[in-house]
Amino acid sequence: PKPEAEGTVEKTKQQAKGGGLVNKKADNVPEWYAEVIGKGQLIEKYPVKGCFILRPWAYKLWEQIQGWLDKNIKEIGVENCYFPMFIPKCYMEKESDHLEDFAPELAMVTKFGNEEIDEPVAIRPTSETAMYAAYSDWVQSHRDLPIKLNQWCSVVRWEVKQTTPFLRTREFLWQEGHTAFAEKAPAEAEVLAILELHARVYE
């Protein structure tokens, strides 16, 4: 039998046209979910397993979230930046304890054309290793702090378990903020402020 995620996408395509909802959430959540994202024209299947096309309605939802959150984090002094999507293997090895949970899901680039790459690179599962390596160069004294950076990007985690649109996919859009402070108290205050903003997104 097909994995549930693939079945979800097939049902999404079958239910994409016409009429109201056939399935009730109270009776069968997976069937209802597949029908909602199909008839809502949010998702389309893609040939790479675990990846999905975000149709315009879905991307508009992301733009609304991104626009609101971006405005609010800038109001508390966060700046946007962008780091490369390729993470050197040496960075991953330095933070092996931190990245242990990601190890089974790391997508590695080992070749270009027919040539082997001297040092394989990971496709960004998260950016802590790259960003804090840069921070260590930028910060020479307490006068260089705080650093409050955010980046909007996509990450890749090669999920081998069931994938479901919006909930668990191999590539997904996100934002990640990474900060450095001279003292503990403002760092903790920043965490609470950001958690409140995220709560407002969900609520």
mmCIF file of C-alpha atoms in Angstrom:
data_model
loop_
_atom_site.group_PDB
_atom_site.id
_atom_site.type_symbol
_atom_site.label_atom_id
_atom_site.label_comp_id
_atom_site.label_asym_id
_atom_site.label_seq_id
_atom_site.Cartn_x
_atom_site.Cartn_y
_atom_site.Cartn_z
ATOM 1 C CA PRO A 1 0.000 0.000 0.000
ATOM 2 C CA LYS A 2 1.026 3.609 -0.573
ATOM 3 C CA PRO A 3 2.458 5.551 2.376
ATOM 4 C CA GLU A 4 -0.165 7.781 3.911
ATOM 5 C CA ALA A 5 1.511 10.997 2.715
ATOM 6 C CA GLU A 6 1.499 9.911 -0.937
ATOM 7 C CA GLY A 7 -2.072 8.779 -0.534
ATOM 8 C CA THR A 8 -2.883 12.201 0.909
ATOM 9 C CA VAL A 9 -1.570 13.938 -2.207
ATOM 10 C CA GLU A 10 -3.420 11.555 -4.536
ATOM 11 C CA LYS A 11 -6.652 12.229 -2.655
ATOM 12 C CA THR A 12 -5.878 15.947 -2.806
ATOM 13 C CA LYS A 13 -5.764 15.776 -6.617
ATOM 14 C CA GLN A 14 -8.951 13.731 -6.798
ATOM 15 C CA GLN A 15 -10.821 16.162 -4.536
ATOM 16 C CA ALA A 16 -9.486 19.354 -6.081
ATOM 17 C CA LYS A 17 -12.550 20.296 -8.096
ATOM 18 C CA GLY A 18 -16.102 21.244 -7.377
ATOM 19 C CA GLY A 19 -18.559 21.084 -4.515
ATOM 20 C CA GLY A 20 -18.196 21.427 -0.791
ATOM 21 C CA LEU A 21 -16.312 19.183 1.596
ATOM 22 C CA VAL A 22 -17.239 15.527 1.563
ATOM 23 C CA ASN A 23 -15.207 14.497 4.601
ATOM 24 C CA LYS A 24 -15.836 15.678 8.131
ATOM 25 C CA LYS A 25 -12.931 16.572 10.386
ATOM 26 C CA ALA A 26 -14.539 14.802 13.317
ATOM 27 C CA ASP A 27 -14.752 11.552 11.339
ATOM 28 C CA ASN A 28 -11.399 11.372 9.581
ATOM 29 C CA VAL A 29 -8.781 14.105 10.002
ATOM 30 C CA PRO A 30 -6.340 12.908 7.267
ATOM 31 C CA GLU A 31 -9.117 12.617 4.656
ATOM 32 C CA TRP A 32 -10.543 15.995 5.670
ATOM 33 C CA TYR A 33 -7.098 17.642 5.596
ATOM 34 C CA ALA A 34 -6.326 16.276 2.121
ATOM 35 C CA GLU A 35 -9.650 17.554 0.838
ATOM 36 C CA VAL A 36 -9.204 21.034 2.359
ATOM 37 C CA ILE A 37 -5.736 21.639 0.890
ATOM 38 C CA GLY A 38 -6.862 20.184 -2.442
ATOM 39 C CA LYS A 39 -10.071 22.140 -2.886
ATOM 40 C CA GLY A 40 -8.375 25.192 -1.438
ATOM 41 C CA GLN A 41 -5.814 24.949 -4.287
ATOM 42 C CA LEU A 42 -2.945 25.237 -1.824
ATOM 43 C CA ILE A 43 -0.720 22.302 -2.740
ATOM 44 C CA GLU A 44 0.328 20.396 -5.843
ATOM 45 C CA LYS A 45 2.286 17.167 -6.007
ATOM 46 C CA TYR A 46 5.935 17.309 -7.135
ATOM 47 C CA PRO A 47 8.071 14.514 -8.651
ATOM 48 C CA VAL A 48 10.583 14.573 -5.757
ATOM 49 C CA LYS A 49 9.130 12.560 -2.892
ATOM 50 C CA GLY A 50 8.429 14.657 0.181
ATOM 51 C CA CYS A 51 8.416 17.956 -1.754
ATOM 52 C CA PHE A 52 5.317 19.913 -2.729
ATOM 53 C CA ILE A 53 4.492 22.931 -4.866
ATOM 54 C CA LEU A 54 3.077 25.872 -2.933
ATOM 55 C CA ARG A 55 0.377 27.264 -5.171
ATOM 56 C CA PRO A 56 -0.398 31.016 -5.075
ATOM 57 C CA TRP A 57 -2.984 30.773 -2.287
ATOM 58 C CA ALA A 58 -0.527 28.915 -0.078
ATOM 59 C CA TYR A 59 2.284 31.349 -0.814
ATOM 60 C CA LYS A 60 0.018 34.303 -0.041
ATOM 61 C CA LEU A 61 -0.524 32.848 3.425
ATOM 62 C CA TRP A 62 3.248 32.647 3.863
ATOM 63 C CA GLU A 63 3.654 36.251 2.674
ATOM 64 C CA GLN A 64 1.092 37.427 5.224
ATOM 65 C CA ILE A 65 2.914 35.652 8.059
ATOM 66 C CA GLN A 66 6.312 36.802 6.802
ATOM 67 C CA GLY A 67 5.219 40.420 6.389
ATOM 68 C CA TRP A 68 3.698 40.688 9.860
ATOM 69 C CA LEU A 69 6.538 38.940 11.673
ATOM 70 C CA ASP A 70 9.248 40.785 9.727
ATOM 71 C CA LYS A 71 7.726 44.150 10.669
ATOM 72 C CA ASN A 72 7.519 43.230 14.334
ATOM 73 C CA ILE A 73 11.001 41.787 14.740
ATOM 74 C CA LYS A 74 12.480 44.883 13.096
ATOM 75 C CA GLU A 75 10.661 47.020 15.666
ATOM 76 C CA ILE A 76 12.706 45.333 18.416
ATOM 77 C CA GLY A 77 15.985 45.841 16.593
ATOM 78 C CA VAL A 78 16.396 42.604 14.625
ATOM 79 C CA GLU A 79 18.058 42.926 11.215
ATOM 80 C CA ASN A 80 17.718 40.597 8.242
ATOM 81 C CA CYS A 81 20.671 38.898 6.589
ATOM 82 C CA TYR A 82 21.317 35.913 4.363
ATOM 83 C CA PHE A 83 23.880 33.124 4.731
ATOM 84 C CA PRO A 84 24.713 30.584 1.999
ATOM 85 C CA MET A 85 22.619 27.444 1.798
ATOM 86 C CA PHE A 86 25.751 25.273 1.653
ATOM 87 C CA ILE A 87 27.237 24.407 5.046
ATOM 88 C CA PRO A 88 30.877 23.205 5.089
ATOM 89 C CA LYS A 89 31.426 19.749 6.497
ATOM 90 C CA CYS A 90 33.970 21.164 8.964
ATOM 91 C CA TYR A 91 31.250 23.375 10.495
ATOM 92 C CA MET A 92 28.972 20.372 10.882
ATOM 93 C CA GLU A 93 31.717 18.371 12.577
ATOM 94 C CA LYS A 94 32.430 21.188 15.063
ATOM 95 C CA GLU A 95 28.810 21.150 16.172
ATOM 96 C CA SER A 96 28.277 17.413 15.924
ATOM 97 C CA ASP A 97 26.553 17.200 19.318
ATOM 98 C CA HIS A 98 24.116 19.954 18.400
ATOM 99 C CA LEU A 99 23.400 18.440 14.986
ATOM 100 C CA GLU A 100 23.142 14.836 16.100
ATOM 101 C CA ASP A 101 19.361 14.855 15.713
ATOM 102 C CA PHE A 102 19.697 16.167 12.130
ATOM 103 C CA ALA A 103 22.349 13.661 11.038
ATOM 104 C CA PRO A 104 19.950 11.113 9.482
ATOM 105 C CA GLU A 105 18.253 13.912 7.545
ATOM 106 C CA LEU A 106 21.322 15.727 6.194
ATOM 107 C CA ALA A 107 21.376 16.141 2.420
ATOM 108 C CA MET A 108 25.005 16.324 1.267
ATOM 109 C CA VAL A 109 26.431 17.595 -2.029
ATOM 110 C CA THR A 110 29.401 15.403 -2.936
ATOM 111 C CA LYS A 111 29.770 15.997 -6.699
ATOM 112 C CA PHE A 112 29.505 18.684 -9.350
ATOM 113 C CA GLY A 113 29.072 17.228 -12.817
ATOM 114 C CA ASN A 114 31.284 14.142 -12.784
ATOM 115 C CA GLU A 115 33.822 15.591 -10.356
ATOM 116 C CA GLU A 116 34.019 14.754 -6.669
ATOM 117 C CA ILE A 117 33.965 17.783 -4.350
ATOM 118 C CA ASP A 118 37.078 18.002 -2.183
ATOM 119 C CA GLU A 119 35.012 18.776 0.905
ATOM 120 C CA PRO A 120 31.339 17.738 0.747
ATOM 121 C CA VAL A 121 28.856 20.383 1.829
ATOM 122 C CA ALA A 122 25.493 19.999 3.525
ATOM 123 C CA ILE A 123 22.388 21.677 2.170
ATOM 124 C CA ARG A 124 21.259 23.899 5.027
ATOM 125 C CA PRO A 125 19.243 21.984 7.657
ATOM 126 C CA THR A 126 19.611 25.028 9.955
ATOM 127 C CA SER A 127 22.152 27.834 10.045
ATOM 128 C CA GLU A 128 23.568 27.955 13.589
ATOM 129 C CA THR A 129 26.933 26.551 12.583
ATOM 130 C CA ALA A 130 27.447 29.030 9.743
ATOM 131 C CA MET A 131 26.128 32.063 11.594
ATOM 132 C CA TYR A 132 27.984 31.571 14.868
ATOM 133 C CA ALA A 133 31.234 30.916 13.020
ATOM 134 C CA ALA A 134 30.822 34.392 11.513
ATOM 135 C CA TYR A 135 29.851 35.879 14.887
ATOM 136 C CA SER A 136 33.119 34.626 16.370
ATOM 137 C CA ASP A 137 34.978 36.764 13.811
ATOM 138 C CA TRP A 138 32.742 39.803 14.160
ATOM 139 C CA VAL A 139 32.764 40.041 17.955
ATOM 140 C CA GLN A 140 36.021 41.381 19.338
ATOM 141 C CA SER A 141 34.642 42.940 22.528
ATOM 142 C CA HIS A 142 31.385 43.683 24.354
ATOM 143 C CA ARG A 143 31.087 46.826 22.235
ATOM 144 C CA ASP A 144 30.272 44.631 19.233
ATOM 145 C CA LEU A 145 27.198 43.262 20.996
ATOM 146 C CA PRO A 146 24.338 42.647 20.782
ATOM 147 C CA ILE A 147 24.017 40.961 17.420
ATOM 148 C CA LYS A 148 20.389 40.293 16.505
ATOM 149 C CA LEU A 149 20.062 38.719 13.072
ATOM 150 C CA ASN A 150 17.271 36.911 11.268
ATOM 151 C CA GLN A 151 17.138 35.214 7.908
ATOM 152 C CA TRP A 152 14.225 34.140 5.746
ATOM 153 C CA CYS A 153 15.140 31.055 3.763
ATOM 154 C CA SER A 154 14.315 27.430 3.066
ATOM 155 C CA VAL A 155 15.920 24.440 4.720
ATOM 156 C CA VAL A 156 16.252 20.814 3.667
ATOM 157 C CA ARG A 157 15.846 17.869 5.991
ATOM 158 C CA TRP A 158 15.717 14.595 4.121
ATOM 159 C CA GLU A 159 12.770 13.126 5.944
ATOM 160 C CA VAL A 160 12.549 9.372 5.644
ATOM 161 C CA LYS A 161 9.343 9.097 7.640
ATOM 162 C CA GLN A 162 5.882 10.036 6.473
ATOM 163 C CA THR A 163 5.704 13.471 4.845
ATOM 164 C CA THR A 164 2.573 15.620 4.881
ATOM 165 C CA PRO A 165 2.080 19.000 3.151
ATOM 166 C CA PHE A 166 2.745 21.957 5.507
ATOM 167 C CA LEU A 167 3.476 19.642 8.444
ATOM 168 C CA ARG A 168 6.506 17.543 7.488
ATOM 169 C CA THR A 169 8.274 18.013 4.153
ATOM 170 C CA ARG A 170 11.826 17.645 2.867
ATOM 171 C CA GLU A 171 12.165 21.318 1.999
ATOM 172 C CA PHE A 172 10.282 24.044 3.807
ATOM 173 C CA LEU A 173 10.262 27.805 4.208
ATOM 174 C CA TRP A 174 11.112 29.291 7.571
ATOM 175 C CA GLN A 175 12.832 32.082 9.425
ATOM 176 C CA GLU A 176 15.609 31.659 11.912
ATOM 177 C CA GLY A 177 16.908 34.248 14.315
ATOM 178 C CA HIS A 178 20.302 33.974 15.999
ATOM 179 C CA THR A 179 21.524 36.462 18.556
ATOM 180 C CA ALA A 180 24.517 37.167 20.779
ATOM 181 C CA PHE A 181 24.408 39.319 23.926
ATOM 182 C CA ALA A 182 26.958 40.493 26.462
ATOM 183 C CA GLU A 183 24.676 39.661 29.397
ATOM 184 C CA LYS A 184 22.152 36.962 30.247
ATOM 185 C CA ALA A 185 19.184 39.184 31.220
ATOM 186 C CA PRO A 186 18.685 40.928 27.846
ATOM 187 C CA ALA A 187 19.180 37.612 26.067
ATOM 188 C CA GLU A 188 16.382 36.052 28.118
ATOM 189 C CA ALA A 189 14.146 39.083 27.522
ATOM 190 C CA GLU A 190 14.726 38.749 23.793
ATOM 191 C CA VAL A 191 13.724 35.070 23.860
ATOM 192 C CA LEU A 192 10.463 35.885 25.635
ATOM 193 C CA ALA A 193 9.690 38.740 23.230
ATOM 194 C CA ILE A 194 10.207 36.497 20.196
ATOM 195 C CA LEU A 195 8.163 33.676 21.729
ATOM 196 C CA GLU A 196 5.304 36.138 22.242
ATOM 197 C CA LEU A 197 5.452 37.173 18.581
ATOM 198 C CA HIS A 198 5.342 33.540 17.466
ATOM 199 C CA ALA A 199 2.422 32.876 19.778
ATOM 200 C CA ARG A 200 0.548 35.776 18.184
ATOM 201 C CA VAL A 201 1.168 34.273 14.738
ATOM 202 C CA TYR A 202 -0.382 30.968 15.804
ATOM 203 C CA GLU A 203 -3.210 32.461 17.793
#
